[in-house]
Amino acid sequence: VVLYDLAIDGGPGSSPPRPWAFAGLNKRVEVNADCHLIGDLLSQAVAEGARLTKFDWDLDGDGIFETQDAPQVVTNFNTTGVIPVTLRVTDSNSQADTHTIQVTVVQPTAPAPRIAARLGRITQNGVNLIEKINWSAGG
Ligand SMILES: [Ca+2]
């Protein structure tokens, strides 16, 4: 017979379980476009009877949570790159958790008029071969 001692965390005197932060999925946005961050959709308090009381965001990866008490944020980024964005949630037991996603900021896709201008220069014997260009988007 082998006897084991098991220590179960969560007894009297131990900290209540921390909440669970969920900042969403990694995102891809264009420079200066609205980036919607939703922190209260799937984040949750775990401890019995606890609720989430605070949502803070670090929007540039510098460790400083510049947006406080905001479950949902609309922001934008003015340079390209991969930006770590961290959500910190705090529950009514003052326990906190963080979750970081990566926001990839890209240049906007080439606007249609620029492409049209290039195509419009296709000529043969001085005659413009392209008479008309129709664009549709999003359909
Ligand atoms: Ca920051």
mmCIF file of C-alpha atoms and ligand atoms in Angstrom:
data_model
loop_
_atom_site.group_PDB
_atom_site.id
_atom_site.type_symbol
_atom_site.label_atom_id
_atom_site.label_comp_id
_atom_site.label_asym_id
_atom_site.label_seq_id
_atom_site.Cartn_x
_atom_site.Cartn_y
_atom_site.Cartn_z
ATOM 1 C CA VAL A 1 0.000 0.000 0.000
ATOM 2 C CA VAL A 2 1.350 3.405 -1.002
ATOM 3 C CA LEU A 3 -0.095 6.511 0.626
ATOM 4 C CA TYR A 4 0.063 9.923 -0.969
ATOM 5 C CA ASP A 5 -0.512 13.321 0.567
ATOM 6 C CA LEU A 6 -2.355 15.584 -1.792
ATOM 7 C CA ALA A 7 -2.356 19.345 -1.334
ATOM 8 C CA ILE A 8 -5.453 20.887 -2.835
ATOM 9 C CA ASP A 9 -5.125 24.584 -3.604
ATOM 10 C CA GLY A 10 -8.147 26.673 -2.808
ATOM 11 C CA GLY A 11 -8.551 25.987 0.897
ATOM 12 C CA PRO A 12 -8.940 28.669 3.562
ATOM 13 C CA GLY A 13 -6.284 31.353 3.355
ATOM 14 C CA SER A 14 -5.401 30.861 -0.268
ATOM 15 C CA SER A 15 -6.139 33.469 -2.914
ATOM 16 C CA PRO A 16 -9.389 33.091 -4.791
ATOM 17 C CA PRO A 17 -8.956 31.915 -8.369
ATOM 18 C CA ARG A 18 -8.050 34.615 -10.829
ATOM 19 C CA PRO A 19 -10.468 35.745 -13.517
ATOM 20 C CA TRP A 20 -9.923 34.870 -17.151
ATOM 21 C CA ALA A 21 -9.076 37.654 -19.619
ATOM 22 C CA PHE A 22 -9.852 37.215 -23.293
ATOM 23 C CA ALA A 23 -8.939 40.097 -25.591
ATOM 24 C CA GLY A 24 -10.230 38.397 -28.728
ATOM 25 C CA LEU A 25 -8.293 36.932 -31.628
ATOM 26 C CA ASN A 26 -5.239 38.321 -33.375
ATOM 27 C CA LYS A 27 -6.299 40.994 -35.816
ATOM 28 C CA ARG A 28 -5.220 42.569 -39.086
ATOM 29 C CA VAL A 29 -6.160 46.207 -39.673
ATOM 30 C CA GLU A 30 -5.179 48.949 -42.076
ATOM 31 C CA VAL A 31 -3.262 52.031 -40.953
ATOM 32 C CA ASN A 32 -5.592 54.593 -39.368
ATOM 33 C CA ALA A 33 -8.619 52.304 -39.722
ATOM 34 C CA ASP A 34 -10.880 51.662 -36.758
ATOM 35 C CA CYS A 35 -9.757 48.686 -34.689
ATOM 36 C CA HIS A 36 -12.521 47.358 -32.450
ATOM 37 C CA LEU A 37 -11.384 45.677 -29.257
ATOM 38 C CA ILE A 38 -13.991 43.831 -27.212
ATOM 39 C CA GLY A 39 -12.876 42.700 -23.792
ATOM 40 C CA ASP A 40 -16.153 41.849 -22.110
ATOM 41 C CA LEU A 41 -17.465 39.262 -24.550
ATOM 42 C CA LEU A 42 -15.628 36.183 -23.308
ATOM 43 C CA SER A 43 -13.620 37.365 -20.308
ATOM 44 C CA GLN A 44 -15.091 36.056 -17.088
ATOM 45 C CA ALA A 45 -14.745 35.931 -13.352
ATOM 46 C CA VAL A 46 -13.898 32.446 -12.116
ATOM 47 C CA ALA A 47 -14.148 32.728 -8.320
ATOM 48 C CA GLU A 48 -17.541 31.891 -6.881
ATOM 49 C CA GLY A 49 -19.658 35.007 -6.523
ATOM 50 C CA ALA A 50 -17.060 37.236 -8.174
ATOM 51 C CA ARG A 51 -17.707 39.549 -11.084
ATOM 52 C CA LEU A 52 -15.438 41.526 -13.365
ATOM 53 C CA THR A 53 -15.135 45.119 -12.222
ATOM 54 C CA LYS A 54 -12.419 46.631 -14.431
ATOM 55 C CA PHE A 55 -11.141 46.349 -18.005
ATOM 56 C CA ASP A 56 -7.863 48.086 -18.885
ATOM 57 C CA TRP A 57 -5.948 48.104 -22.182
ATOM 58 C CA ASP A 58 -2.301 48.501 -23.125
ATOM 59 C CA LEU A 59 -2.671 49.511 -26.752
ATOM 60 C CA ASP A 60 1.018 49.767 -27.718
ATOM 61 C CA GLY A 61 2.811 47.013 -25.824
ATOM 62 C CA ASP A 62 4.763 49.309 -23.493
ATOM 63 C CA GLY A 63 3.306 47.788 -20.326
ATOM 64 C CA ILE A 64 1.316 50.899 -19.435
ATOM 65 C CA PHE A 65 -2.446 50.477 -19.484
ATOM 66 C CA GLU A 66 -3.427 53.824 -20.958
ATOM 67 C CA THR A 67 -7.085 52.994 -21.478
ATOM 68 C CA GLN A 68 -8.740 52.283 -18.140
ATOM 69 C CA ASP A 69 -12.217 51.076 -17.249
ATOM 70 C CA ALA A 70 -13.181 50.432 -20.852
ATOM 71 C CA PRO A 71 -14.644 46.991 -21.660
ATOM 72 C CA GLN A 72 -14.736 47.926 -25.354
ATOM 73 C CA VAL A 73 -12.358 50.227 -27.209
ATOM 74 C CA VAL A 74 -12.153 51.616 -30.726
ATOM 75 C CA THR A 75 -8.638 52.723 -31.575
ATOM 76 C CA ASN A 76 -6.376 53.029 -34.589
ATOM 77 C CA PHE A 77 -2.691 52.756 -35.410
ATOM 78 C CA ASN A 78 -0.790 55.257 -37.530
ATOM 79 C CA THR A 79 2.171 53.083 -38.493
ATOM 80 C CA THR A 80 2.506 49.594 -39.895
ATOM 81 C CA GLY A 81 3.854 46.777 -37.762
ATOM 82 C CA VAL A 82 2.817 44.097 -35.324
ATOM 83 C CA ILE A 83 1.485 45.693 -32.153
ATOM 84 C CA PRO A 84 0.924 43.668 -28.986
ATOM 85 C CA VAL A 85 -2.357 44.715 -27.366
ATOM 86 C CA THR A 86 -3.054 43.533 -23.829
ATOM 87 C CA LEU A 87 -6.327 43.374 -21.933
ATOM 88 C CA ARG A 88 -6.220 43.303 -18.130
ATOM 89 C CA VAL A 89 -9.366 42.348 -16.247
ATOM 90 C CA THR A 90 -9.846 42.719 -12.508
ATOM 91 C CA ASP A 91 -12.590 41.013 -10.531
ATOM 92 C CA SER A 92 -14.430 41.958 -7.352
ATOM 93 C CA ASN A 93 -11.803 40.069 -5.292
ATOM 94 C CA SER A 94 -9.108 42.359 -6.786
ATOM 95 C CA GLN A 95 -7.646 39.407 -8.673
ATOM 96 C CA ALA A 96 -6.399 40.219 -12.164
ATOM 97 C CA ASP A 97 -5.531 38.426 -15.372
ATOM 98 C CA THR A 98 -4.119 39.608 -18.694
ATOM 99 C CA HIS A 99 -4.350 38.407 -22.278
ATOM 100 C CA THR A 100 -2.307 39.736 -25.192
ATOM 101 C CA ILE A 101 -3.220 39.610 -28.847
ATOM 102 C CA GLN A 102 -1.231 40.792 -31.844
ATOM 103 C CA VAL A 103 -2.606 43.468 -34.129
ATOM 104 C CA THR A 104 -0.919 43.471 -37.522
ATOM 105 C CA VAL A 105 -1.191 46.953 -39.026
ATOM 106 C CA VAL A 106 -0.847 47.030 -42.802
ATOM 107 C CA GLN A 107 -0.901 49.651 -45.538
ATOM 108 C CA PRO A 108 -4.288 50.050 -47.164
ATOM 109 C CA THR A 109 -4.678 48.081 -50.369
ATOM 110 C CA ALA A 110 -4.000 50.105 -53.515
ATOM 111 C CA PRO A 111 -6.966 52.319 -54.228
ATOM 112 C CA ALA A 112 -8.826 51.523 -57.415
ATOM 113 C CA PRO A 113 -8.147 54.883 -59.158
ATOM 114 C CA ARG A 114 -4.402 54.268 -59.025
ATOM 115 C CA ILE A 115 -4.749 50.875 -60.680
ATOM 116 C CA ALA A 116 -7.114 52.350 -63.242
ATOM 117 C CA ALA A 117 -4.582 55.064 -64.052
ATOM 118 C CA ARG A 118 -1.947 52.429 -64.791
ATOM 119 C CA LEU A 119 -4.230 50.282 -66.907
ATOM 120 C CA GLY A 120 -5.360 53.403 -68.734
ATOM 121 C CA ARG A 121 -1.831 53.897 -70.091
ATOM 122 C CA ILE A 122 -1.918 50.724 -72.158
ATOM 123 C CA THR A 123 -1.869 51.992 -75.720
ATOM 124 C CA GLN A 124 -1.218 50.685 -79.237
ATOM 125 C CA ASN A 125 -0.217 53.051 -82.048
ATOM 126 C CA GLY A 126 -1.188 55.920 -79.808
ATOM 127 C CA VAL A 127 -4.671 54.561 -79.280
ATOM 128 C CA ASN A 128 -5.754 53.840 -75.752
ATOM 129 C CA LEU A 129 -6.716 50.190 -75.695
ATOM 130 C CA ILE A 130 -8.810 50.520 -72.569
ATOM 131 C CA GLU A 131 -11.965 52.419 -73.136
ATOM 132 C CA LYS A 132 -13.765 51.834 -69.897
ATOM 133 C CA ILE A 133 -13.057 50.231 -66.548
ATOM 134 C CA ASN A 134 -15.800 49.220 -64.158
ATOM 135 C CA TRP A 135 -15.089 48.500 -60.516
ATOM 136 C CA SER A 136 -17.091 46.616 -58.032
ATOM 137 C CA ALA A 137 -16.116 45.942 -54.473
ATOM 138 C CA GLY A 138 -17.514 43.939 -51.664
ATOM 139 C CA GLY A 139 -20.052 42.076 -53.793
HETATM 140 CA CA CA B 1 0.569 51.354 -23.363
#
